[in-house]
Amino acid sequence: MIIRKSKYQIGLMRTAGKIVADAHTAMLEAVKPGVSTFELDAIVYKLIISNKAIPTFKGYRGFPASICASVNEQVVHGFPSKDVILKEGDIISIDIGATYKGMVGDSAFTYKVGKVSEEVEKLLKATNDGLYAGIAKMVAGNHLEEVSGAVEDVALQYKFGIVRQYGGHGVGASMHGDKGPILKPGMTIAIEPMFNLGCDEVHTLEDRWTVITNDKKPSAHFEHSVLITENEPEILTDRGWIFQ
Ligand code: MG
Ligand code: MG
């Protein structure tokens, strides 16, 4: 069930979303060859705390960090580490959550480390396109299935793999053969397509967190927290910049 939020809660979610957006803007600067994912995590931790918010992921079911840092074939839930040093041509999906007065902002972006291959560039563009195709369908009166359907159409169009286990909080509804709930003003939904360069299939490593693609080809992950309104959807984690 997706609970409709009060005006007061929506206000808090806007603040949480802004903190997450600012943390991503900091990552846009910080991601470069030679930096460790541990350093990136420290930057985000400080930024969230200095904004009087709490890193949502830290301590969640024992997760040790403020960001999920998933490099190349890692899909989601990678641990930041001093031993993971980014190098030219890598991609890194960074997922950030901030809780402000009990309300959460949640957003992910896949960053290029220096210059990446043409096919990886295309993968990032496709996943970002998938995210925004889904958001365009997040209109009151639509079924959630129309959102996941729009995302899936983009993956099919580009012939990329799509991860069906985690499509979004609710955004996997089409798998179950029903249309999912009808979207109503005041609902907030995180939509988070993950597209793979190769196959759809993924699995979790022995650390019980890190998800990787079965064929070890790169994966991309883009996510926004979105508010359904009477009119256009409102992206609560909008950064003011998009994929380029
Ligand atoms: Mg997330
Ligand atoms: Mg999420």
XYZ file of C-alpha atoms and ligand atoms in Angstrom:
246
model
C 0.000 0.000 0.000
C 1.221 3.481 -0.822
C 0.199 6.002 1.823
C -0.820 9.503 0.793
C 1.249 12.122 2.583
C 0.031 15.243 4.371
C 1.145 18.725 3.296
C 3.425 18.869 6.330
C 5.031 15.520 5.487
C 5.468 16.583 1.856
C 7.280 19.711 3.029
C 9.695 17.551 5.041
C 10.165 15.254 2.049
C 11.096 18.252 -0.095
C 13.795 19.126 2.432
C 15.042 15.526 2.587
C 15.012 15.420 -1.217
C 17.013 18.639 -1.462
C 19.681 17.243 0.888
C 19.970 14.107 -1.239
C 20.126 16.229 -4.413
C 22.933 18.361 -2.931
C 24.827 15.203 -1.960
C 24.610 14.044 -5.584
C 25.899 17.389 -6.782
C 28.868 16.890 -4.437
C 29.419 13.441 -6.002
C 29.446 14.931 -9.498
C 32.531 16.886 -8.372
C 34.131 14.118 -6.320
C 33.877 11.091 -8.624
C 37.161 10.812 -10.530
C 39.965 8.328 -11.129
C 41.978 7.628 -7.962
C 39.226 8.330 -5.430
C 38.047 5.501 -3.161
C 34.370 4.743 -2.565
C 35.156 5.140 1.161
C 36.080 8.801 0.539
C 32.840 9.361 -1.383
C 30.865 7.898 1.503
C 32.599 10.242 3.982
C 31.673 13.305 1.897
C 27.999 12.294 1.800
C 27.908 11.416 5.506
C 29.243 14.859 6.463
C 26.862 16.660 4.120
C 23.794 14.822 5.437
C 24.724 15.312 9.095
C 25.545 19.002 8.594
C 21.990 19.442 7.224
C 20.505 17.993 10.444
C 19.418 14.832 8.666
C 20.291 11.149 9.141
C 21.856 8.869 6.522
C 18.912 6.530 5.902
C 20.922 3.478 4.849
C 23.513 3.514 7.648
C 22.576 0.788 10.106
C 19.573 -0.349 8.054
C 19.628 -4.149 8.548
C 23.303 -3.712 9.378
C 24.311 -1.804 6.228
C 27.583 -0.089 7.183
C 27.553 3.158 5.185
C 25.684 6.274 4.056
C 25.852 5.433 0.348
C 25.536 2.329 -1.743
C 28.506 2.397 -4.106
C 28.137 -0.139 -6.898
C 30.935 -0.240 -9.476
C 30.596 -1.652 -13.035
C 28.913 -5.108 -12.850
C 27.627 -4.338 -9.350
C 23.945 -3.434 -9.676
C 23.009 -2.158 -6.217
C 23.945 -2.322 -2.514
C 27.752 -2.295 -2.945
C 29.719 -1.350 0.178
C 32.002 1.679 0.123
C 35.590 0.571 0.804
C 39.109 1.988 1.082
C 40.135 -0.833 -1.268
C 37.805 0.183 -4.096
C 39.673 2.877 -6.017
C 37.883 4.234 -9.072
C 39.736 4.097 -12.365
C 39.292 5.675 -15.783
C 36.446 4.027 -17.717
C 34.557 2.703 -14.664
C 30.981 3.559 -13.861
C 29.693 3.871 -10.314
C 26.064 3.840 -9.217
C 25.688 5.873 -6.050
C 22.461 5.546 -4.093
C 21.850 8.117 -1.352
C 19.119 8.296 1.287
C 18.566 11.052 3.840
C 15.951 11.096 6.594
C 14.820 14.538 7.732
C 12.446 14.662 10.700
C 11.303 11.149 9.899
C 10.785 11.642 6.153
C 13.051 10.100 3.536
C 14.572 11.321 0.273
C 16.048 8.559 -1.899
C 17.879 8.962 -5.212
C 20.520 7.185 -7.270
C 22.688 8.224 -10.200
C 25.296 6.364 -12.220
C 28.459 8.415 -12.680
C 31.133 8.064 -15.324
C 34.716 7.894 -14.108
C 36.546 9.860 -16.758
C 35.719 8.649 -20.250
C 33.683 5.461 -20.719
C 33.114 3.234 -23.745
C 30.441 4.116 -26.287
C 28.232 1.175 -25.279
C 28.405 2.100 -21.608
C 27.580 5.703 -22.486
C 24.493 4.380 -24.299
C 23.543 2.228 -21.290
C 23.595 5.272 -19.012
C 21.543 7.343 -21.439
C 18.983 4.543 -21.805
C 18.566 4.044 -18.058
C 18.172 7.768 -17.498
C 15.640 7.890 -20.360
C 13.811 4.977 -18.711
C 13.614 6.880 -15.430
C 12.126 9.973 -17.051
C 9.749 7.940 -19.257
C 8.443 6.382 -16.029
C 8.165 9.725 -14.252
C 6.141 11.137 -17.180
C 3.516 8.458 -16.444
C 3.348 9.304 -12.726
C 0.095 11.169 -13.110
C -2.995 10.867 -10.907
C -5.409 8.312 -12.356
C -2.729 6.150 -14.005
C -2.028 2.675 -12.700
C 1.445 1.976 -11.366
C 1.776 -0.629 -14.137
C 1.789 2.167 -16.720
C 4.892 3.561 -15.015
C 6.778 0.263 -14.994
C 5.575 -0.437 -18.547
C 7.029 2.852 -19.799
C 10.375 2.029 -18.152
C 10.423 -1.449 -19.621
C 9.595 -0.161 -23.124
C 12.763 1.958 -23.058
C 14.925 -1.045 -22.060
C 13.388 -3.121 -24.862
C 13.841 -0.329 -27.375
C 17.570 -0.141 -26.570
C 17.810 -3.963 -26.234
C 19.336 -3.753 -22.781
C 18.690 -6.091 -19.875
C 16.332 -4.877 -17.149
C 16.487 -5.904 -13.508
C 12.975 -6.903 -12.506
C 13.557 -7.723 -8.828
C 14.161 -4.145 -7.716
C 12.476 -1.825 -10.326
C 11.286 0.626 -7.721
C 9.265 0.729 -4.573
C 6.154 -0.581 -6.228
C 7.484 -0.234 -9.752
C 7.674 -3.969 -10.363
C 3.915 -4.328 -10.185
C 3.492 -5.522 -13.771
C 5.346 -8.746 -12.893
C 2.392 -9.898 -10.868
C -0.070 -9.559 -13.708
C -2.217 -6.908 -12.045
C -2.266 -3.240 -12.865
C -1.066 -2.141 -9.466
C -2.597 0.683 -7.452
C -4.111 3.768 -9.056
C -1.896 6.798 -8.487
C -3.411 9.568 -6.387
C -2.224 13.062 -5.410
C -0.122 12.950 -2.246
C 1.459 9.573 -2.992
C 5.254 9.527 -3.083
C 7.057 6.791 -4.959
C 10.732 6.056 -5.555
C 11.246 4.924 -9.129
C 14.581 3.269 -9.792
C 15.219 1.526 -13.111
C 18.324 -0.661 -13.383
C 19.405 -1.576 -16.908
C 22.182 -4.009 -17.799
C 24.473 -4.026 -20.806
C 23.907 -7.778 -21.092
C 21.425 -10.188 -19.546
C 18.540 -9.408 -17.185
C 19.691 -11.794 -14.477
C 21.458 -10.761 -11.284
C 22.470 -12.432 -8.032
C 23.608 -11.453 -4.541
C 27.200 -12.098 -3.434
C 28.176 -13.958 -0.251
C 28.380 -10.653 1.646
C 24.550 -10.864 1.383
C 24.304 -7.276 0.071
C 26.158 -6.674 -3.176
C 24.057 -7.522 -6.228
C 25.936 -8.211 -9.476
C 24.944 -9.140 -13.019
C 25.220 -12.847 -13.842
C 27.291 -12.123 -16.969
C 29.473 -9.542 -15.113
C 28.618 -6.856 -17.665
C 28.024 -3.293 -16.415
C 24.740 -2.157 -14.907
C 23.280 1.336 -14.418
C 20.842 2.625 -11.796
C 18.942 5.923 -11.800
C 16.386 6.820 -9.136
C 14.212 9.721 -8.060
C 11.655 10.163 -5.301
C 8.514 11.524 -6.934
C 5.318 13.115 -5.607
C 2.039 12.524 -7.451
C 0.130 15.822 -7.673
C -3.092 17.109 -9.271
C -0.968 18.112 -12.255
C 2.595 17.219 -13.292
C 4.639 14.852 -11.112
C 7.053 16.647 -8.762
C 10.586 15.235 -8.531
C 11.461 15.649 -4.848
C 15.129 14.752 -5.388
C 15.605 16.973 -8.453
C 19.214 18.156 -8.618
C 18.823 20.915 -11.178
C 21.118 18.972 -13.522
C 20.506 15.804 -15.496
C 22.531 13.151 -17.240
C 24.964 14.544 -19.780
Mg 17.809 4.487 -3.454
Mg 15.003 3.267 -3.314
